[in-house]
Amino acid sequence: MVGVLEGFATIAIIVAVGWLLADRRVLDESAQVNLSRLAFHVASPALLLTVMQRTSLDAVLSANLVTSLISFATVVGVYLVVARIRWAGGSLGSRLIGGLSAAYVNAGNLGIPIALYVLGDVAWVAPTLLMQLLIITPIAMALFDSDARGERPTLGRSLRRMLGNPITLGAVAGLLIAVLDVHLPRVVAAPIDLLGAMAVPSMLIAFGISLRRGPRPAAGHTAGHVWTLVALKVALMPVVALGVGLALGLRGQALFAVVVTAALPTAQNIFTYAVRYRREVNLARDAIFVSTFVSVPVIVGIAALFHAFAGV
């Protein structure tokens, strides 16, 4: 359990730095936007390239990957149905932010330490990371770009948007390097690693600024929407992952891994996307903030149950 608490504490401290900088008026809303732009256009693509080129494809192409994909699709589907009933209207971008907030897990800066300390191996979180980076993110980016331009999404336009999006390009470049077994010279790899290291701090500091300068989280008329997203993320998604994993024959540590991964909170990436495309910024921020706190006892409870009944 120490790994779980360390992962959450690291995030909380960096977010607090952003909050303090905003409170002392060192940084303001323009800094929040600029940090998000830096993360979106430069740091995140570099980080994704680094992560993907070091990910073993043999470790991720498994039932774990299928379970993650089905769990994601199921929760997004449930959200879209609920949103159509309770929050009619809204743009495609707004629905995308809601769907991603409900199902896109923090598999990077939280998932990796939790996989290492709770699951015992970072490889357990790799399938979800791969699914989100190479399947979900390119599709979402293409749809966001179409929505921002007021265009009707088509296959041709979506493919062009995917190939022109920095997030997608970074992930695809990393995958190609891994598949082709290319070894980048140190003079090229070192700057990429350094740029990638800015991604998570930039996103978290921007998030902290938003918490200080924006409205109180999960307050007012959006509270019901936020708590619906949190319930889908940290309650429904692990249950779906458990059912799908059992149906696919996963047992023991493999099943434990997919359930814990599904219970991770909403990723900070979604806040960056919301700022970049100016869609539901406060909703994304609040879903991330609340789900992060709620997921702590949920993950601890899942670990206790598996330890007691499955001997994991």
GROMACS .gro file of N, CA and C in nm, residues 17-122:
model
  318
   17VAL      N    1   0.200   2.284  -0.558
   17VAL     CA    2   0.295   2.386  -0.605
   17VAL      C    3   0.226   2.479  -0.704
   18GLY      N    4   0.150   2.422  -0.798
   18GLY     CA    5   0.076   2.505  -0.893
   18GLY      C    6  -0.025   2.594  -0.823
   19TRP      N    7  -0.095   2.538  -0.724
   19TRP     CA    8  -0.194   2.615  -0.648
   19TRP      C    9  -0.125   2.732  -0.576
   20LEU      N   10  -0.010   2.703  -0.514
   20LEU     CA   11   0.061   2.807  -0.438
   20LEU      C   12   0.113   2.916  -0.531
   21LEU      N   13   0.166   2.878  -0.646
   21LEU     CA   14   0.215   2.977  -0.741
   21LEU      C   15   0.103   3.069  -0.789
   22ALA      N   16  -0.016   3.011  -0.808
   22ALA     CA   17  -0.130   3.092  -0.848
   22ALA      C   18  -0.177   3.181  -0.733
   23ASP      N   19  -0.174   3.125  -0.612
   23ASP     CA   20  -0.218   3.201  -0.495
   23ASP      C   21  -0.126   3.320  -0.469
   24ARG      N   22   0.004   3.303  -0.493
   24ARG     CA   23   0.101   3.411  -0.473
   24ARG      C   24   0.111   3.501  -0.595
   25ARG      N   25   0.028   3.473  -0.697
   25ARG     CA   26   0.023   3.551  -0.820
   25ARG      C   27   0.154   3.548  -0.899
   26VAL      N   28   0.230   3.441  -0.880
   26VAL     CA   29   0.348   3.420  -0.964
   26VAL      C   30   0.304   3.374  -1.103
   27LEU      N   31   0.200   3.289  -1.107
   27LEU     CA   32   0.142   3.242  -1.231
   27LEU      C   33  -0.008   3.270  -1.231
   28ASP      N   34  -0.064   3.291  -1.352
   28ASP     CA   35  -0.207   3.318  -1.362
   28ASP      C   36  -0.270   3.229  -1.468
   29GLU      N   37  -0.392   3.264  -1.512
   29GLU     CA   38  -0.463   3.181  -1.608
   29GLU      C   39  -0.389   3.167  -1.740
   30SER      N   40  -0.317   3.272  -1.780
   30SER     CA   41  -0.240   3.263  -1.905
   30SER      C   42  -0.128   3.162  -1.893
   31ALA      N   43  -0.068   3.151  -1.774
   31ALA     CA   44   0.036   3.050  -1.751
   31ALA      C   45  -0.024   2.910  -1.758
   32GLN      N   46  -0.147   2.896  -1.706
   32GLN     CA   47  -0.216   2.767  -1.714
   32GLN      C   48  -0.233   2.724  -1.859
   33VAL      N   49  -0.277   2.816  -1.943
   33VAL     CA   50  -0.296   2.785  -2.085
   33VAL      C   51  -0.163   2.753  -2.152
   34ASN      N   52  -0.060   2.833  -2.123
   34ASN     CA   53   0.070   2.812  -2.187
   34ASN      C   54   0.135   2.681  -2.143
   35LEU      N   55   0.121   2.646  -2.015
   35LEU     CA   56   0.175   2.518  -1.968
   35LEU      C   57   0.102   2.401  -2.035
   36SER      N   58  -0.029   2.414  -2.051
   36SER     CA   59  -0.106   2.309  -2.117
   36SER      C   60  -0.066   2.297  -2.264
   37ARG      N   61  -0.042   2.409  -2.329
   37ARG     CA   62   0.005   2.406  -2.467
   37ARG      C   63   0.142   2.340  -2.478
   38LEU      N   64   0.230   2.374  -2.385
   38LEU     CA   65   0.363   2.313  -2.385
   38LEU      C   66   0.353   2.162  -2.368
   39ALA      N   67   0.266   2.118  -2.276
   39ALA     CA   68   0.249   1.975  -2.254
   39ALA      C   69   0.190   1.908  -2.377
   40PHE      N   70   0.094   1.972  -2.441
   40PHE     CA   71   0.024   1.912  -2.554
   40PHE      C   72   0.113   1.904  -2.678
   41HIS      N   73   0.181   2.011  -2.711
   41HIS     CA   74   0.253   2.019  -2.839
   41HIS      C   75   0.397   1.966  -2.833
   42VAL      N   76   0.458   1.969  -2.713
   42VAL     CA   77   0.600   1.933  -2.705
   42VAL      C   78   0.627   1.820  -2.606
   43ALA      N   79   0.595   1.843  -2.480
   43ALA     CA   80   0.638   1.752  -2.375
   43ALA      C   81   0.567   1.617  -2.383
   44SER      N   82   0.435   1.616  -2.400
   44SER     CA   83   0.362   1.489  -2.406
   44SER      C   84   0.403   1.403  -2.527
   45PRO      N   85   0.415   1.460  -2.647
   45PRO     CA   86   0.465   1.378  -2.759
   45PRO      C   87   0.601   1.317  -2.731
   46ALA      N   88   0.691   1.395  -2.669
   46ALA     CA   89   0.823   1.341  -2.636
   46ALA      C   90   0.813   1.229  -2.534
   47LEU      N   91   0.727   1.247  -2.433
   47LEU     CA   92   0.709   1.143  -2.331
   47LEU      C   93   0.651   1.016  -2.393
   48LEU      N   94   0.550   1.031  -2.478
   48LEU     CA   95   0.488   0.914  -2.541
   48LEU      C   96   0.587   0.841  -2.629
   49LEU      N   97   0.669   0.914  -2.701
   49LEU     CA   98   0.772   0.850  -2.784
   49LEU      C   99   0.866   0.767  -2.696
   50THR      N  100   0.907   0.826  -2.584
   50THR     CA  101   0.999   0.756  -2.494
   50THR      C  102   0.934   0.631  -2.434
   51VAL      N  103   0.809   0.645  -2.388
   51VAL     CA  104   0.740   0.531  -2.326
   51VAL      C  105   0.716   0.419  -2.426
   52MET      N  106   0.668   0.454  -2.545
   52MET     CA  107   0.632   0.352  -2.643
   52MET      C  108   0.754   0.277  -2.695
   53GLN      N  109   0.865   0.344  -2.712
   53GLN     CA  110   0.982   0.276  -2.766
   53GLN      C  111   1.043   0.179  -2.664
   54ARG      N  112   1.003   0.194  -2.537
   54ARG     CA  113   1.055   0.105  -2.433
   54ARG      C  114   0.953   0.001  -2.388
   55THR      N  115   0.839  -0.003  -2.455
   55THR     CA  116   0.733  -0.096  -2.418
   55THR      C  117   0.741  -0.223  -2.501
   56SER      N  118   0.746  -0.336  -2.435
   56SER     CA  119   0.751  -0.465  -2.505
   56SER      C  120   0.613  -0.500  -2.557
   57LEU      N  121   0.602  -0.519  -2.688
   57LEU     CA  122   0.473  -0.554  -2.747
   57LEU      C  123   0.426  -0.692  -2.703
   58ASP      N  124   0.518  -0.782  -2.677
   58ASP     CA  125   0.480  -0.916  -2.631
   58ASP      C  126   0.407  -0.911  -2.498
   59ALA      N  127   0.441  -0.812  -2.416
   59ALA     CA  128   0.382  -0.802  -2.283
   59ALA      C  129   0.244  -0.740  -2.285
   60VAL      N  130   0.209  -0.672  -2.395
   60VAL     CA  131   0.083  -0.599  -2.395
   60VAL      C  132  -0.025  -0.661  -2.484
   61LEU      N  133   0.014  -0.738  -2.583
   61LEU     CA  134  -0.085  -0.797  -2.674
   61LEU      C  135  -0.142  -0.922  -2.609
   62SER      N  136  -0.240  -0.904  -2.522
   62SER     CA  137  -0.291  -1.015  -2.442
   62SER      C  138  -0.438  -0.989  -2.407
   63ALA      N  139  -0.494  -1.080  -2.327
   63ALA     CA  140  -0.631  -1.063  -2.280
   63ALA      C  141  -0.645  -0.938  -2.195
   64ASN      N  142  -0.535  -0.896  -2.134
   64ASN     CA  143  -0.534  -0.774  -2.055
   64ASN      C  144  -0.571  -0.653  -2.142
   65LEU      N  145  -0.515  -0.648  -2.263
   65LEU     CA  146  -0.544  -0.540  -2.357
   65LEU      C  147  -0.691  -0.541  -2.398
   66VAL      N  148  -0.743  -0.658  -2.428
   66VAL     CA  149  -0.883  -0.671  -2.469
   66VAL      C  150  -0.975  -0.628  -2.355
   67THR      N  151  -0.943  -0.670  -2.233
   67THR     CA  152  -1.022  -0.632  -2.117
   67THR      C  153  -1.025  -0.481  -2.099
   68SER      N  154  -0.911  -0.416  -2.114
   68SER     CA  155  -0.903  -0.270  -2.100
   68SER      C  156  -0.988  -0.201  -2.205
   69LEU      N  157  -0.981  -0.249  -2.328
   69LEU     CA  158  -1.056  -0.186  -2.437
   69LEU      C  159  -1.206  -0.201  -2.418
   70ILE      N  160  -1.250  -0.322  -2.381
   70ILE     CA  161  -1.393  -0.345  -2.360
   70ILE      C  162  -1.444  -0.264  -2.241
   71SER      N  163  -1.366  -0.257  -2.135
   71SER     CA  164  -1.406  -0.180  -2.017
   71SER      C  165  -1.421  -0.033  -2.053
   72PHE      N  166  -1.325   0.019  -2.127
   72PHE     CA  167  -1.331   0.159  -2.169
   72PHE      C  168  -1.456   0.186  -2.253
   73ALA      N  169  -1.478   0.102  -2.354
   73ALA     CA  170  -1.592   0.121  -2.444
   73ALA      C  171  -1.725   0.111  -2.369
   74THR      N  172  -1.734   0.018  -2.274
   74THR     CA  173  -1.857   0.000  -2.198
   74THR      C  174  -1.890   0.122  -2.115
   75VAL      N  175  -1.791   0.173  -2.043
   75VAL     CA  176  -1.814   0.288  -1.954
   75VAL      C  177  -1.846   0.413  -2.036
   76VAL      N  178  -1.775   0.434  -2.146
   76VAL     CA  179  -1.805   0.549  -2.232
   76VAL      C  180  -1.948   0.538  -2.286
   77GLY      N  181  -1.988   0.417  -2.327
   77GLY     CA  182  -2.123   0.396  -2.376
   77GLY      C  183  -2.228   0.429  -2.272
   78VAL      N  184  -2.205   0.384  -2.148
   78VAL     CA  185  -2.298   0.415  -2.039
   78VAL      C  186  -2.306   0.565  -2.017
   79TYR      N  187  -2.190   0.630  -2.017
   79TYR     CA  188  -2.189   0.775  -1.997
   79TYR      C  189  -2.269   0.847  -2.105
   80LEU      N  190  -2.250   0.810  -2.231
   80LEU     CA  191  -2.319   0.877  -2.341
   80LEU      C  192  -2.471   0.862  -2.329
   81VAL      N  193  -2.514   0.745  -2.284
   81VAL     CA  194  -2.659   0.723  -2.264
   81VAL      C  195  -2.710   0.813  -2.152
   82VAL      N  196  -2.638   0.813  -2.039
   82VAL     CA  197  -2.679   0.896  -1.925
   82VAL      C  198  -2.676   1.043  -1.962
   83ALA      N  199  -2.570   1.085  -2.033
   83ALA     CA  200  -2.556   1.226  -2.070
   83ALA      C  201  -2.667   1.270  -2.164
   84ARG      N  202  -2.708   1.181  -2.253
   84ARG     CA  203  -2.817   1.215  -2.346
   84ARG      C  204  -2.948   1.237  -2.271
   85ILE      N  205  -2.966   1.163  -2.163
   85ILE     CA  206  -3.090   1.175  -2.084
   85ILE      C  207  -3.086   1.295  -1.990
   86ARG      N  208  -2.974   1.312  -1.921
   86ARG     CA  209  -2.966   1.413  -1.815
   86ARG      C  210  -2.911   1.547  -1.862
   87TRP      N  211  -2.819   1.547  -1.958
   87TRP     CA  212  -2.757   1.671  -2.003
   87TRP      C  213  -2.767   1.680  -2.155
   88ALA      N  214  -2.888   1.696  -2.202
   88ALA     CA  215  -2.913   1.700  -2.346
   88ALA      C  216  -2.841   1.819  -2.409
   89GLY      N  217  -2.807   1.803  -2.536
   89GLY     CA  218  -2.734   1.909  -2.606
   89GLY      C  219  -2.585   1.896  -2.583
   90GLY      N  220  -2.513   2.001  -2.609
   90GLY     CA  221  -2.368   1.996  -2.592
   90GLY      C  222  -2.300   1.956  -2.721
   91SER      N  223  -2.179   2.003  -2.738
   91SER     CA  224  -2.104   1.975  -2.860
   91SER      C  225  -2.039   1.838  -2.853
   92LEU      N  226  -1.986   1.795  -2.967
   92LEU     CA  227  -1.912   1.669  -2.972
   92LEU      C  228  -1.793   1.675  -2.877
   93GLY      N  229  -1.723   1.789  -2.875
   93GLY     CA  230  -1.608   1.803  -2.786
   93GLY      C  231  -1.645   1.791  -2.640
   94SER      N  232  -1.762   1.846  -2.603
   94SER     CA  233  -1.807   1.836  -2.464
   94SER      C  234  -1.836   1.692  -2.426
   95ARG      N  235  -1.900   1.618  -2.517
   95ARG     CA  236  -1.929   1.477  -2.491
   95ARG      C  237  -1.799   1.396  -2.482
   96LEU      N  238  -1.703   1.432  -2.565
   96LEU     CA  239  -1.574   1.362  -2.562
   96LEU      C  240  -1.505   1.381  -2.428
   97ILE      N  241  -1.504   1.505  -2.379
   97ILE     CA  242  -1.442   1.532  -2.248
   97ILE      C  243  -1.512   1.451  -2.140
   98GLY      N  244  -1.645   1.446  -2.144
   98GLY     CA  245  -1.718   1.368  -2.045
   98GLY      C  246  -1.686   1.220  -2.054
   99GLY      N  247  -1.687   1.166  -2.175
   99GLY     CA  248  -1.658   1.023  -2.193
   99GLY      C  249  -1.517   0.988  -2.150
  100LEU      N  250  -1.420   1.071  -2.186
  100LEU     CA  251  -1.282   1.045  -2.147
  100LEU      C  252  -1.263   1.060  -1.996
  101SER      N  253  -1.332   1.155  -1.937
  101SER     CA  254  -1.323   1.173  -1.791
  101SER      C  255  -1.378   1.051  -1.717
  102ALA      N  256  -1.473   0.983  -1.779
  102ALA     CA  257  -1.534   0.866  -1.715
  102ALA      C  258  -1.454   0.739  -1.732
  103ALA      N  259  -1.363   0.734  -1.831
  103ALA     CA  260  -1.301   0.604  -1.862
  103ALA      C  261  -1.152   0.606  -1.894
  104TYR      N  262  -1.092   0.722  -1.911
  104TYR     CA  263  -0.950   0.729  -1.947
  104TYR      C  264  -0.867   0.732  -1.819
  105VAL      N  265  -0.797   0.624  -1.790
  105VAL     CA  266  -0.731   0.610  -1.660
  105VAL      C  267  -0.593   0.672  -1.657
  106ASN      N  268  -0.551   0.709  -1.538
  106ASN     CA  269  -0.419   0.766  -1.517
  106ASN      C  270  -0.316   0.653  -1.513
  107ALA      N  271  -0.287   0.599  -1.630
  107ALA     CA  272  -0.198   0.483  -1.639
  107ALA      C  273  -0.051   0.520  -1.640
  108GLY      N  274  -0.021   0.649  -1.651
  108GLY     CA  275   0.117   0.692  -1.659
  108GLY      C  276   0.176   0.725  -1.524
  109ASN      N  277   0.160   0.853  -1.482
  109ASN     CA  278   0.228   0.896  -1.360
  109ASN      C  279   0.170   0.837  -1.232
  110LEU      N  280   0.048   0.780  -1.237
  110LEU     CA  281  -0.004   0.706  -1.122
  110LEU      C  282   0.000   0.555  -1.147
  111GLY      N  283  -0.035   0.515  -1.268
  111GLY     CA  284  -0.041   0.372  -1.299
  111GLY      C  285   0.092   0.302  -1.289
  112ILE      N  286   0.197   0.368  -1.334
  112ILE     CA  287   0.330   0.305  -1.331
  112ILE      C  288   0.379   0.279  -1.189
  113PRO      N  289   0.378   0.379  -1.098
  113PRO     CA  290   0.421   0.347  -0.960
  113PRO      C  291   0.331   0.247  -0.890
  114ILE      N  292   0.200   0.253  -0.916
  114ILE     CA  293   0.110   0.156  -0.853
  114ILE      C  294   0.135   0.017  -0.909
  115ALA      N  295   0.159   0.007  -1.040
  115ALA     CA  296   0.191  -0.123  -1.099
  115ALA      C  297   0.318  -0.180  -1.039
  116LEU      N  298   0.416  -0.093  -1.014
  116LEU     CA  299   0.544  -0.138  -0.960
  116LEU      C  300   0.531  -0.183  -0.815
  117TYR      N  301   0.465  -0.102  -0.731
  117TYR     CA  302   0.463  -0.129  -0.588
  117TYR      C  303   0.347  -0.217  -0.542
  118VAL      N  304   0.233  -0.210  -0.615
  118VAL     CA  305   0.116  -0.288  -0.574
  118VAL      C  306   0.107  -0.418  -0.653
  119LEU      N  307   0.131  -0.409  -0.785
  119LEU     CA  308   0.119  -0.527  -0.870
  119LEU      C  309   0.251  -0.601  -0.887
  120GLY      N  310   0.362  -0.534  -0.858
  120GLY     CA  311   0.492  -0.600  -0.862
  120GLY      C  312   0.565  -0.591  -0.994
  121ASP      N  313   0.502  -0.536  -1.099
  121ASP     CA  314   0.567  -0.529  -1.231
  121ASP      C  315   0.498  -0.421  -1.314
  122VAL      N  316   0.577  -0.328  -1.370
  122VAL     CA  317   0.522  -0.220  -1.452
  122VAL      C  318   0.453  -0.275  -1.576
   0.00000   0.00000   0.00000
